[in-house]
Amino acid sequence: MRFEGYSCRGCGASFGPREATYRCPRCHGNLDVVPSNARATRESIASNRDPSLWRYAPLLPVAVPDAAAGPLRAVGGTPLYRAPRLAARLGLRSLWLKDEGRMPTASLKDRASAVVVQSALERGKTPILTASTGNAGVALAAMAPCAGLEAVILVPATAPPAKLTQLRIFGSTLILVRGSYDDAFELSEAAARELGWYCRNTAQNPFTAEGKKTAAFEIAEQLGWRAPDRVFVSVGDGNILVGVEKGFRELVELGFIDRMPKIMGVQAEGSSPIARAFQAGKGEIEPCTTTTLADSIAAGRPADGVRALGAVRRTGGAFVIVTDERILEAIVTLGREASVFAEPAAAAAYAGLAQEAAAGRIGADEEVVVLVTGNGLKDVNAAMRACPSDAPTIDPDLAALRAVLSQREEKP
Ligand SMILES: Cc1ncc(COP(=O)(O)O)c(C=O)c1O
């Protein structure tokens, strides 16, 4: 086995690799994967020419997939861009955008699905079942066939058309659920139990956070084995945030970096049960019904809320709540000022940073990373709402072109 076993933060119990698969057998809390003693150094990783997340194989609980596994073998390695215009706008020393929209299926969820698919392969399990708001399902639908496995995806029937189209194109068994993501999650959990299928569900499967932690590994390595002061992460279930915090923590424990960044969770106003618990100083999360255009972070019964609260508190970070209006503005700002096209859930993280900076809660000397978790082409309707077209239509005629260009020059 490439990992020691599991530990539960809820009740403190530990389990061997074969003694648990999903949640804690004692208290039903989410399990952390306990890594094996890694025989890796910063230098050995840096000398690996593989740019994908598999460069961190010594720090992962699964083996590297077969070289012929196509996109499954190529997940990760997304760019970390400097965003000087945005930094100036917010009065920050340094701002970076980690563009996860550049993944094989255009969201960070490829990281989790890649590691879970490899785990299913090693366990000899197929099909793999998951509930999803869209992106996790798309990622699984693309990655499972790369390993010769079947995927069954349950998503809300209201998921954006681009995500449903990706699911159809990748050829998974797609089932639309008349209900919310939370309803689909509950159904998939019961179905996996009854059918004995391998369940990828976010957080329920401890390997999802193992994939997501590689985003932190990449940020630290791209900064020259250094942690930024803060990382802003959009939050639905809370599992990306949990994975990112775990990734930085493992690097501190290995001595690869010397401190933790403050982890900042951002939730949409219409789906903010974790942020509300944080602000009320509570450890329990009150479920809610969700109403936000940022569909990927609409989770009223967050599957990893308790661990996300703990992760943010441990790092001295905070949770921020942003309105849908601010999310739409953030889509446009990211596009205009940094040439990054984000889906609403991804833009939420930047909206949270902008709000915190405007409130004077970020120091001018801080270095900040915003995780842009999904590509804007995932939800073109939301983007069009954010930026209605004002493009003039003309005849193919030079005089007409001159006329509209002169109006443009007259604009203040
Ligand atoms: C683009 C995007 N951003 C953020 C999230 C939130 O991740 P989590 O549910 O792990 O908090 C998701 C989840 O689907 C997502 O697809």
PDB file of C-alpha atoms in Angstrom, residues 160 163 268 270 290-298 323-325 327-328 331 343-345 379 382-383 385-386:
ATOM      1  CA  PRO A 160     -25.627  24.300 -17.094  1.00  0.00           C
ATOM      2  CA  LYS A 163     -21.546  20.618 -18.388  1.00  0.00           C
ATOM      3  CA  ALA A 268     -22.020  32.563  -2.451  1.00  0.00           C
ATOM      4  CA  GLY A 270     -27.323  31.914  -1.531  1.00  0.00           C
ATOM      5  CA  THR A 290     -29.542  27.021  -2.114  1.00  0.00           C
ATOM      6  CA  THR A 291     -30.169  29.944  -4.472  1.00  0.00           C
ATOM      7  CA  THR A 292     -27.100  31.091  -6.381  1.00  0.00           C
ATOM      8  CA  LEU A 293     -26.149  31.320 -10.042  1.00  0.00           C
ATOM      9  CA  ALA A 294     -22.774  29.833  -9.082  1.00  0.00           C
ATOM     10  CA  ASP A 295     -24.139  26.301  -9.516  1.00  0.00           C
ATOM     11  CA  SER A 296     -20.845  24.530  -8.770  1.00  0.00           C
ATOM     12  CA  ILE A 297     -20.809  25.897  -5.219  1.00  0.00           C
ATOM     13  CA  ALA A 298     -24.501  25.338  -4.493  1.00  0.00           C
ATOM     14  CA  THR A 323     -23.387  38.123  -3.617  1.00  0.00           C
ATOM     15  CA  ASP A 324     -24.181  36.816  -7.103  1.00  0.00           C
ATOM     16  CA  GLU A 325     -23.840  40.409  -8.349  1.00  0.00           C
ATOM     17  CA  ILE A 327     -19.558  37.161  -8.706  1.00  0.00           C
ATOM     18  CA  LEU A 328     -20.768  38.428 -12.094  1.00  0.00           C
ATOM     19  CA  ILE A 331     -16.093  37.285 -14.090  1.00  0.00           C
ATOM     20  CA  GLU A 343     -17.144  30.223 -14.465  1.00  0.00           C
ATOM     21  CA  PRO A 344     -19.240  31.826 -11.683  1.00  0.00           C
ATOM     22  CA  ALA A 345     -18.082  29.453  -8.933  1.00  0.00           C
ATOM     23  CA  ASP A 379     -21.517  28.451 -18.175  1.00  0.00           C
ATOM     24  CA  ALA A 382     -23.883  33.412 -16.784  1.00  0.00           C
ATOM     25  CA  ALA A 383     -21.005  35.086 -18.636  1.00  0.00           C
ATOM     26  CA  ARG A 385     -25.429  37.994 -18.081  1.00  0.00           C
ATOM     27  CA  ALA A 386     -22.220  39.415 -16.643  1.00  0.00           C
TER      28      ALA A 386
END
